[in-house]
Coordinates of C-alpha atoms and ligand atoms in Angstrom, one line a residue:
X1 CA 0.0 0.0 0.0
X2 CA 1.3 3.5 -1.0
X3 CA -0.3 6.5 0.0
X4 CA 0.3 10.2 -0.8
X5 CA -0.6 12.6 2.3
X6 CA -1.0 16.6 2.0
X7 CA -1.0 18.9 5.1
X8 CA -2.8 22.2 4.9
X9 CA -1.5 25.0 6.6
X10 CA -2.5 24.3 9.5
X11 CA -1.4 21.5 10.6
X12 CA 2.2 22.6 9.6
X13 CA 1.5 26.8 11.6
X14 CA 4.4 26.0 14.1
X15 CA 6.7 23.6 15.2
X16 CA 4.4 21.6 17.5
X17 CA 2.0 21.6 14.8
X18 CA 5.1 20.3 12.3
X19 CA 6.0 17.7 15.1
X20 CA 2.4 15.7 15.1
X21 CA 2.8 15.9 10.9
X22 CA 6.1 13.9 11.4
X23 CA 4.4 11.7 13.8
X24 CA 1.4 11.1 12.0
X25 CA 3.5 10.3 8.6
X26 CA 6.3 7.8 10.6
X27 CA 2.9 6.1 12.5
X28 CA 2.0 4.4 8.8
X29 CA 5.1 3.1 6.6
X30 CA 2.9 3.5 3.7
X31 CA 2.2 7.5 3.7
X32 CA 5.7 7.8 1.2
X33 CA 4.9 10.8 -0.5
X34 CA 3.8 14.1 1.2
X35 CA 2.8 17.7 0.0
X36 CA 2.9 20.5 2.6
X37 CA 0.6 23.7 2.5
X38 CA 2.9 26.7 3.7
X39 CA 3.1 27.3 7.4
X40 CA -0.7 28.7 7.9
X41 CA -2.4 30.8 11.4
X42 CA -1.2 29.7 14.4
X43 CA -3.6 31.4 16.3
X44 CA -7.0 33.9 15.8
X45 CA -5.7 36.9 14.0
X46 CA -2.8 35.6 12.9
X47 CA -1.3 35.8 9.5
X48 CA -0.5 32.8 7.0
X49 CA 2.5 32.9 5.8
X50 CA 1.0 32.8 1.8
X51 CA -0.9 36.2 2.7
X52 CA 2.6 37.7 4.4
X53 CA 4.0 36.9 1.1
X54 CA 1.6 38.5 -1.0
X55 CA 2.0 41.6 1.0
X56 CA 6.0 41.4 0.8
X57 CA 5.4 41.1 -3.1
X58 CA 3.6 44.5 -2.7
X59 CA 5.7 46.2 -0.7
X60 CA 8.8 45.2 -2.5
X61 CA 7.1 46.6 -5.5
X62 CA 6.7 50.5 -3.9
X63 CA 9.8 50.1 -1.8
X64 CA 12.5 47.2 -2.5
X65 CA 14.3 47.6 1.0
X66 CA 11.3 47.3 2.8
X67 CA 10.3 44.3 0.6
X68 CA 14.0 42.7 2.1
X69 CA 12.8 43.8 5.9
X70 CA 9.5 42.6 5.6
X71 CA 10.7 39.3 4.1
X72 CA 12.9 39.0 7.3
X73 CA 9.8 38.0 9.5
X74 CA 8.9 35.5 6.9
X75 CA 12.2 33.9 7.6
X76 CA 11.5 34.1 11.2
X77 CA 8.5 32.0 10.4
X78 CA 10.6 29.2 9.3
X79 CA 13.5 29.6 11.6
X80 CA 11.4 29.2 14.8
X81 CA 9.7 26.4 12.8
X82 CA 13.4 24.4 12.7
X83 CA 14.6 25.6 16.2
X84 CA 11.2 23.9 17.4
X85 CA 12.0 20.9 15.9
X86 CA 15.7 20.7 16.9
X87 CA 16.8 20.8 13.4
X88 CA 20.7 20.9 12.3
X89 CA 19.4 22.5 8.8
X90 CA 19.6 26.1 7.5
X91 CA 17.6 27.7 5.1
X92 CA 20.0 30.5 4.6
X93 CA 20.9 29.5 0.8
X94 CA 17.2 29.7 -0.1
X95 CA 16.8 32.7 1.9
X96 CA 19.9 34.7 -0.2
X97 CA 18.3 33.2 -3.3
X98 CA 14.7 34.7 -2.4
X99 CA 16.6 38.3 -1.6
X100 CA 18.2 38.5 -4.8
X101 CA 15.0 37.7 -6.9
X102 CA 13.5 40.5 -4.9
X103 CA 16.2 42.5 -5.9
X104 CA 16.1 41.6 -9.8
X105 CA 11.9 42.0 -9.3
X106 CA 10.6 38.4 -9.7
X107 CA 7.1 37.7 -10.6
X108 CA 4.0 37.5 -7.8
X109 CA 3.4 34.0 -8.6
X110 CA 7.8 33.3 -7.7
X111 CA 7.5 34.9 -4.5
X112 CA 4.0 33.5 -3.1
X113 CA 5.3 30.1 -4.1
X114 CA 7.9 30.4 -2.0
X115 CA 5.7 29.6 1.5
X116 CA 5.3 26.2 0.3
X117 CA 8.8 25.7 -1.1
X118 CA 10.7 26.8 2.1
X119 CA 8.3 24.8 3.8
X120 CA 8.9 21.5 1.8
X121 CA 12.4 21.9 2.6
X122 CA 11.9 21.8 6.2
X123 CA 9.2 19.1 6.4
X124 CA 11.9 17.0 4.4
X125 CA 14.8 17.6 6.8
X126 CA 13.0 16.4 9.6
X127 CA 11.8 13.6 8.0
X128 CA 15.3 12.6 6.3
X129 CA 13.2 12.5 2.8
X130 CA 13.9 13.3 -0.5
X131 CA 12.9 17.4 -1.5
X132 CA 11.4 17.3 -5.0
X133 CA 10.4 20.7 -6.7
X134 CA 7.3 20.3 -8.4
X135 CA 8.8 23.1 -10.9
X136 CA 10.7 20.4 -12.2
X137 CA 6.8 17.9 -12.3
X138 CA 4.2 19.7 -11.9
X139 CA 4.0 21.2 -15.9
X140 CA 1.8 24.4 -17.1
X141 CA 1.1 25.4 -20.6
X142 CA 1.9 28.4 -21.7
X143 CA -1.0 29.7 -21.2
X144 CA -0.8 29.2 -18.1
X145 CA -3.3 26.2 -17.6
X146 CA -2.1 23.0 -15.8
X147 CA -1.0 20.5 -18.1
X148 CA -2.1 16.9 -16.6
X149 CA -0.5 14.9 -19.6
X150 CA 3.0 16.8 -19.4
X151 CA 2.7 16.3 -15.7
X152 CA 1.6 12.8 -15.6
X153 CA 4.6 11.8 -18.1
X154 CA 7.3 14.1 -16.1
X155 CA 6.5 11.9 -13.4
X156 CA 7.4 8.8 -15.0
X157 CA 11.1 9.5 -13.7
X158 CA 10.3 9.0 -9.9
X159 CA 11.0 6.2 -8.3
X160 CA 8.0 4.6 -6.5
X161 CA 10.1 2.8 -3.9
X162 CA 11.8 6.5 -2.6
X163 CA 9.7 8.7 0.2
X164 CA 9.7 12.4 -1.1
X165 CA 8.3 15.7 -0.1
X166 CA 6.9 17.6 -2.6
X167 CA 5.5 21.3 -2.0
X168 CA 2.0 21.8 -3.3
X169 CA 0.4 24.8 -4.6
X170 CA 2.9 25.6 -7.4
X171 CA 4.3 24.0 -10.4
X172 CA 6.2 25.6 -13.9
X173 CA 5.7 26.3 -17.3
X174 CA 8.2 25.3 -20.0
X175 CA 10.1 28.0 -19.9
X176 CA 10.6 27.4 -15.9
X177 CA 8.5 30.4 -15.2
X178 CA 6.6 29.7 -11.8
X179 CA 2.9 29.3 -11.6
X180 CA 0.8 28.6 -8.8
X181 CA -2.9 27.2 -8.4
X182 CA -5.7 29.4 -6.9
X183 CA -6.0 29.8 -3.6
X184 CA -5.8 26.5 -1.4
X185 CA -4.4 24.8 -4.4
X186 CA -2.0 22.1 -2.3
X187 CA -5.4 19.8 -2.2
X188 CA -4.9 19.7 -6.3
X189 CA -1.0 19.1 -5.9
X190 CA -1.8 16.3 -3.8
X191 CA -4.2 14.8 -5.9
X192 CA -2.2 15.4 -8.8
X193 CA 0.6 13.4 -7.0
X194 CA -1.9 10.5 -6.6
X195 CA -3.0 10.0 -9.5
X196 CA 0.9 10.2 -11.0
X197 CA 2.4 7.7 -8.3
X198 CA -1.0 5.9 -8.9
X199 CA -1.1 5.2 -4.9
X200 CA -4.1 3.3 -3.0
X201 CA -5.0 6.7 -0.6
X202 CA -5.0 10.3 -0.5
X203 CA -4.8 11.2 2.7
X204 CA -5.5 15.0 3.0
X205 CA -5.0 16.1 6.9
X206 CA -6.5 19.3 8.1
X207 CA -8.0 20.6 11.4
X208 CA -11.4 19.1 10.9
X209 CA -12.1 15.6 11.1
X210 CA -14.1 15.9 7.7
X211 CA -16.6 16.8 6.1
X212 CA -19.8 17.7 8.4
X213 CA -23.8 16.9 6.9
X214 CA -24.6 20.8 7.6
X215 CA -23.3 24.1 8.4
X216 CA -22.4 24.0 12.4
X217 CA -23.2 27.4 12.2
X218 CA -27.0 26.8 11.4
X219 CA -27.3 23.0 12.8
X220 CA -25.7 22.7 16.4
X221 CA -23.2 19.9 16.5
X222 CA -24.1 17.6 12.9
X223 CA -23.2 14.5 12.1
X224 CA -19.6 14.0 10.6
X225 CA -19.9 12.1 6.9
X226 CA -18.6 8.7 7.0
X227 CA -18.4 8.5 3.2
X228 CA -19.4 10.8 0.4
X229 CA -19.2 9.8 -3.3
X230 CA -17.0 11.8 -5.4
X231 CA -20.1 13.0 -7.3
X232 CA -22.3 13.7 -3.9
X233 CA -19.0 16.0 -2.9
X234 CA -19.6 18.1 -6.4
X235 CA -22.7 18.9 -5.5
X236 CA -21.7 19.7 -1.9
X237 CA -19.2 21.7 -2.7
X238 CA -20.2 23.6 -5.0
X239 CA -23.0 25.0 -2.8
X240 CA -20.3 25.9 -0.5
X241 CA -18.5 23.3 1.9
X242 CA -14.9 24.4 1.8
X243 CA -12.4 21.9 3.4
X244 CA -11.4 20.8 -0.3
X245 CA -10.6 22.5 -3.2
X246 CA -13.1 21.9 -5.7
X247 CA -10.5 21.0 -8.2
X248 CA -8.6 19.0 -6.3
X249 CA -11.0 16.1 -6.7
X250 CA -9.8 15.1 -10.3
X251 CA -7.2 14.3 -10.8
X252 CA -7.9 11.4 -8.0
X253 CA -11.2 10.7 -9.3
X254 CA -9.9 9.9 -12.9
X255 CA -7.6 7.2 -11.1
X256 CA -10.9 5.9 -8.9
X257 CA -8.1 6.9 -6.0
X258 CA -9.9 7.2 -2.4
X259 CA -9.7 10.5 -0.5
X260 CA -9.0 10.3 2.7
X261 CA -9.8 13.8 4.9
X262 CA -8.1 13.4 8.5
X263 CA -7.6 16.1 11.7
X264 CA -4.1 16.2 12.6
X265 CA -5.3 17.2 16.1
X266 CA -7.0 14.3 16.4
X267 CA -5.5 11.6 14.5
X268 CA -7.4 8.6 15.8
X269 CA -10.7 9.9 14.0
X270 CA -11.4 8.5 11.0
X271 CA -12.8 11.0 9.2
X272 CA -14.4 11.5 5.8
X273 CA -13.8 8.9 2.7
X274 CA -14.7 10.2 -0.8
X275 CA -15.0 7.3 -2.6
X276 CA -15.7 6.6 -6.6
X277 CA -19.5 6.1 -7.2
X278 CA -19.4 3.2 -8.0
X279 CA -17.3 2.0 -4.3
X280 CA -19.9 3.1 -2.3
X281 CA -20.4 1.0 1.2
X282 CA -22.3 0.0 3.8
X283 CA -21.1 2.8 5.9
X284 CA -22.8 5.3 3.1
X285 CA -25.8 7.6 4.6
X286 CA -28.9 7.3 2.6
X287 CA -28.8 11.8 2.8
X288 CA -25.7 12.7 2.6
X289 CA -25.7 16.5 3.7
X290 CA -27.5 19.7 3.4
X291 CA -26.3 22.4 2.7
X292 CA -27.3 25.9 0.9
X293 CA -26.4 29.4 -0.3
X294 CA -27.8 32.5 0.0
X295 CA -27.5 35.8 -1.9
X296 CA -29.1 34.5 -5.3
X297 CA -30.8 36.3 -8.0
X298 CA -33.5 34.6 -10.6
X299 CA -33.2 36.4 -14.0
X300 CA -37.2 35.1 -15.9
X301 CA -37.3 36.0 -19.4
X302 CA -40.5 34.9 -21.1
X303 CA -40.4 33.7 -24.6
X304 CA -43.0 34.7 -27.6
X305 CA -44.6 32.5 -29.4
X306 CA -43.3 31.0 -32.3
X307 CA -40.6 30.5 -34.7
X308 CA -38.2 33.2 -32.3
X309 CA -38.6 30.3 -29.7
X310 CA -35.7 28.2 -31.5
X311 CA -32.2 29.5 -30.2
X312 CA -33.9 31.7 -27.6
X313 CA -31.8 29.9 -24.3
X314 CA -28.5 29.8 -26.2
X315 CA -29.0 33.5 -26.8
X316 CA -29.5 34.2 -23.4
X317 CA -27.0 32.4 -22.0
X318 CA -24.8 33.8 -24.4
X319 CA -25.6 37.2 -22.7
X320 CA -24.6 35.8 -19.6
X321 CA -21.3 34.3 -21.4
X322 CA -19.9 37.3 -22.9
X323 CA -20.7 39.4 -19.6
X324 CA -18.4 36.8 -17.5
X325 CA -21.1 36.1 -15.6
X326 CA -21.6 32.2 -14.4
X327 CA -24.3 30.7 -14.3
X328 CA -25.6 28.5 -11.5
X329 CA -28.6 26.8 -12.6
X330 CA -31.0 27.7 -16.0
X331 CA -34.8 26.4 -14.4
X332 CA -37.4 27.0 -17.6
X333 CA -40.7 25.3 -18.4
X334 CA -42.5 26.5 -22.5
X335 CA -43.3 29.4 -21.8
X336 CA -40.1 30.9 -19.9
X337 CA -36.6 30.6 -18.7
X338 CA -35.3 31.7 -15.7
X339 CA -31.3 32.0 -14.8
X340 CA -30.4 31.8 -11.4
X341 CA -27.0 33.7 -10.8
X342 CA -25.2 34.3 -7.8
X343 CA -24.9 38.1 -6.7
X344 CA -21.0 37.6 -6.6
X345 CA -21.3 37.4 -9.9
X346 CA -24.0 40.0 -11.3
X347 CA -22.5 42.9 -9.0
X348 CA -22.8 45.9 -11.6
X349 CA -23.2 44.0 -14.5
X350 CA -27.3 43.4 -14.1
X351 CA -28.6 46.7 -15.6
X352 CA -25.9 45.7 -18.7
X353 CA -27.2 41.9 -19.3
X354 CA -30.7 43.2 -19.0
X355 CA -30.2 46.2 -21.5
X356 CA -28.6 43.4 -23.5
X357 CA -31.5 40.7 -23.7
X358 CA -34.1 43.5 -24.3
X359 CA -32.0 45.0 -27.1
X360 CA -30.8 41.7 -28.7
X361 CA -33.9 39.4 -27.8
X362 CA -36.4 40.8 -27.0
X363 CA -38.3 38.7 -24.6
X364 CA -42.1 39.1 -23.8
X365 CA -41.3 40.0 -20.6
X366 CA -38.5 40.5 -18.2
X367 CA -39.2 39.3 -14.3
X368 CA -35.6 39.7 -11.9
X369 CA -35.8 38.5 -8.2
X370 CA -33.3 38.7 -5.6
X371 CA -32.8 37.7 -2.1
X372 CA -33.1 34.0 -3.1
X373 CA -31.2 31.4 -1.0
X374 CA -30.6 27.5 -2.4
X375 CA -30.8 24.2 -0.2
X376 CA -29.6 21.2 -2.0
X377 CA -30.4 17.8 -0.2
X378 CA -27.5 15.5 -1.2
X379 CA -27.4 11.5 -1.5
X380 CA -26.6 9.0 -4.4
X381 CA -29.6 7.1 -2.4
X382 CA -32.6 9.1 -4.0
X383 CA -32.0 7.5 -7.2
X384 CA -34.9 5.9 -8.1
X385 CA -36.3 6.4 -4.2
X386 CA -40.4 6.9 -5.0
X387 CA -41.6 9.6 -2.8
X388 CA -38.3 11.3 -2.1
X389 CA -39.0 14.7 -3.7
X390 CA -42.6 14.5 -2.2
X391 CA -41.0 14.2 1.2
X392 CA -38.5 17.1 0.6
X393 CA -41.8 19.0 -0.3
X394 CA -43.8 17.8 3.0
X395 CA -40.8 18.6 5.3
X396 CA -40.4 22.0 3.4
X397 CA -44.4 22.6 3.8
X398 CA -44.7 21.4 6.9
X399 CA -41.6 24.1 8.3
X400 CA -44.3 26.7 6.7
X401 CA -41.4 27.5 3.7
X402 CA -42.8 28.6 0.1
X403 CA -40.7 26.4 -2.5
X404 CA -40.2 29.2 -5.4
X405 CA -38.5 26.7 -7.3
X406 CA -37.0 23.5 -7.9
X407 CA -34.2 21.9 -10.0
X408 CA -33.5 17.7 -9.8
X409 CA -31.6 16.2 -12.6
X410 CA -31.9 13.0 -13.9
X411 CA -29.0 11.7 -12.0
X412 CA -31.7 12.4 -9.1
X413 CA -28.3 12.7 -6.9
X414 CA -29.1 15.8 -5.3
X415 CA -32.5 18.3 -5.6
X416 CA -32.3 21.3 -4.6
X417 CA -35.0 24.2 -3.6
X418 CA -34.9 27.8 -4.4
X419 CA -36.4 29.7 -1.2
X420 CA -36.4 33.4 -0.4
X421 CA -33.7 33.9 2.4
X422 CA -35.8 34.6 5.1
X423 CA -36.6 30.9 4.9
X424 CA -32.9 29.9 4.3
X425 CA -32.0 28.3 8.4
X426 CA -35.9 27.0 8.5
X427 CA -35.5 25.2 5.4
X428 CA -31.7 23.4 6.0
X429 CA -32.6 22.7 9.9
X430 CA -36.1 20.7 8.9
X431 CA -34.6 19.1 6.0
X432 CA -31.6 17.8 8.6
X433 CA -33.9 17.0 11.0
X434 CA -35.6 14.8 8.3
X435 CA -32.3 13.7 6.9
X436 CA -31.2 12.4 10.4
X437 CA -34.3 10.1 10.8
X438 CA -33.7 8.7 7.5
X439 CA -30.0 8.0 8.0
X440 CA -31.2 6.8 11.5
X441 CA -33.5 4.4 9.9
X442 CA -31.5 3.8 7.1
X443 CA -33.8 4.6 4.5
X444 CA -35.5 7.1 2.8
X445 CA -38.5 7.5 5.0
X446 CA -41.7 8.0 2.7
Ligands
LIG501 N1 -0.7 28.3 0.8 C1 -1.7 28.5 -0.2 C2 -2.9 29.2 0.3 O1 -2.8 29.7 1.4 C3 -2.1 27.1 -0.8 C4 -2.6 26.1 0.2 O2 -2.4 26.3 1.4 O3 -3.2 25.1 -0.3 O4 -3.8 29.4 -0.4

């Protein structure tokens, strides 16, 4: 068994933090490879070392000697990290190198970077493994898009058999220019590293012990989730559950490689197992989670009658499309078509698309609502389930919430409701409530 384990930032703030992460890895011969986050808040109000870097890359920018004396208290960062851990091991040579990039005005992307590679270097001194730069692996086109094939082939030159630390987050085009992933991008490294050293687990450690079946802010203390289907954590995640990145579930997935999310606080918890859909257990919930955004806006443009009916959505959405505005969901029946758009999104370009679609389409008539919130009820166990969407209705109706609209797909893997927000807590706390009783009597109760 081979497994690849990433550390968020986190679990890696500090040198006690640092400590369990060596523990945890030397506990299990099989956790070989290993992608470190940069060193993230220690405590409330503290800084991560990624943000401290992006500010240094600003700073430097106005001022270059202030750019050198902030990037002093980075350093301090890492050098309390080693003295913690009783380290023999500078990072002095990287530290000149860093100074004299500042000096010769590297990019943004070089610099931020540098809070995972300093920190990969560390994490493989104290574990006496192999540092491998994923500038020299992790490949990105030149337009700057990761390039999986390129990746996947540069990896063919590791051996399986040696442990390595590899920092995530950042990779390199062909020209060895740095480039990094969005935000919390060390869950796609990782996964990325699975899926090229083909290994049995991902094990992604944070300071959660997984995924939860609601927001603890709305539902006091829910359930953990035992098991989630790759597919069920789509549609979780996309309405907002953020201990993994959203893209980070591919490159795994393609490889039907099982993601394994664990505390480092609490290592004896098993946490949450994303599984392919079709590796599904025993251990699965029949509801999965609910969960739900708020801050929505439904954009209902009626259609005429007639031959202008044919190309009348792609239109629209083409509106939306060439404003840079994504879509969420397109809800329509004959006679009209509504687009449901985060406010993120619309935020000053509304009056534009609508000016747009009169001008361009002219629709019968023009209906926009805000204030709309979205609950999804997630679980690969409604498929074919008679009576599940009625229930979802009763719960709703019986909580005294007005359903404005409703989107299932054929997959029937999740359903979700459109409500206005006042409703938003009612609707997620009955539909848990209802949730937990099914998952209590292990089936959909109808
Ligand atoms: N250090 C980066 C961030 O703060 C990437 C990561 O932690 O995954 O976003």
């Amino acid at each position: 068994m081979r497994k690849v384990v990433k550390f968020g930032g986190s679990s890696l703030a500090d040198a006690c933090q640092m400590k369990k992460v060596v523990d945890i890895i030397r506990a299990d011969e099989s956790r070989m490879y290993v992608v470190p986050s940069a060193p993230g808040k220690r405590f409330k109000g503290d800084v991560k070392v990624t943000d401290m870097l992006i500010r240094c890359y600003e700073i430097q920018k106005r001022d270059v000697d202030e750019g050198h004396a902030y990037f002093y208290h980075i350093q301090d960062r890492y050098d309390e990290i080693i003295s913690g851990l009783g380290l023999d091991f500078s990072l002095e040579d990287e530290y000149r190198e860093i100074h004299s990039a500042i000096d010769e005005g590297m990019s943004e992307e070089y610099l931020v970077s540098r809070g995972e590679y300093l920190n990969g270097k560390v994490l493989a001194a104290a574990l006496g493994y192999r540092f491998i730069d994923p500038a020299d692996y992790v490949v990105f086109d030149a337009a700057g898009n990761y390039d999986e094939n390129r990746t996947v082939e540069a990896f063919y030159d590791v051996d399986i058999s040696e442990r390595f630390v590899m920092p995530g987050f950042y990779g390199a085009a062909e020209n060895g220019r740095i480039k990094t992933f969005s935000r919390g991008g060390s869950d796609i490294t990782g996964s990325i590293v699975a899926k090229a050293m083909k290994v049995d687990v991902y094990e992604n450690w944070t300071d959660v012990s997984g995924f939860l079946a609601a927001d603890p802010r709305i539902i006091e203390n829910p359930a953990g989730i035992q098991e989630i289907s790759y597919s069920e954590l789509r549609e979780l995640s996309y309405m907002g559950a953020s201990v993994f990145h959203e893209e980070a579930i591919f490159p795994a997935r393609s490889e039907g490689i099982p993601i394994n999310i664990r505390n480092t606080n609490r290592p004896e918890d098993e946490g949450s197992w994303i599984v392919p859909d079709d590796k599904i257990t025993e251990a699965h919930s029949f509801i999965t989670g609910i969960t739900g955004k708020t801050d929505f806006t439904a954009l209902s443009f009626e259609k005429d009658i007639g031959s202008d009916r044919l190309g009348f959505g792609r239109k629209v959405l083409q509106v939306f499309e060439e404003s840079k505005v994504m879509v969420e969901h397109v809800p329509s029946s004959i006679g009209t078509m509504t687009v449901l758009v985060d406010d993120k999104e619309l935020e000053g370009k509304e009056e534009n698309i609508l000016r747009r679609i009169r001008r361009e389409i002219d629709p019968y008539n023009i209906k926009v609502e805000h204030d709309l919130a979205l609950v999804a009820i997630v679980g690969e166990s409604m498929y074919g389930a008679v009576g599940a969407a009625a229930e979802i209705f009763r719960v709703l109706a019986a909580a005294g919430v007005n359903v404005k609209l409703s989107i299932q797909g054929i997959n029937e893997i999740s359903c979700v409701v459109g409500v206005a927000e006042d409703d938003f807590e009612t609707s997620i706390k009955a539909l848990y409530s209802y949730a937990e009783a099914c998952n209590r009597a292990r089936k959909l109760i109808v």
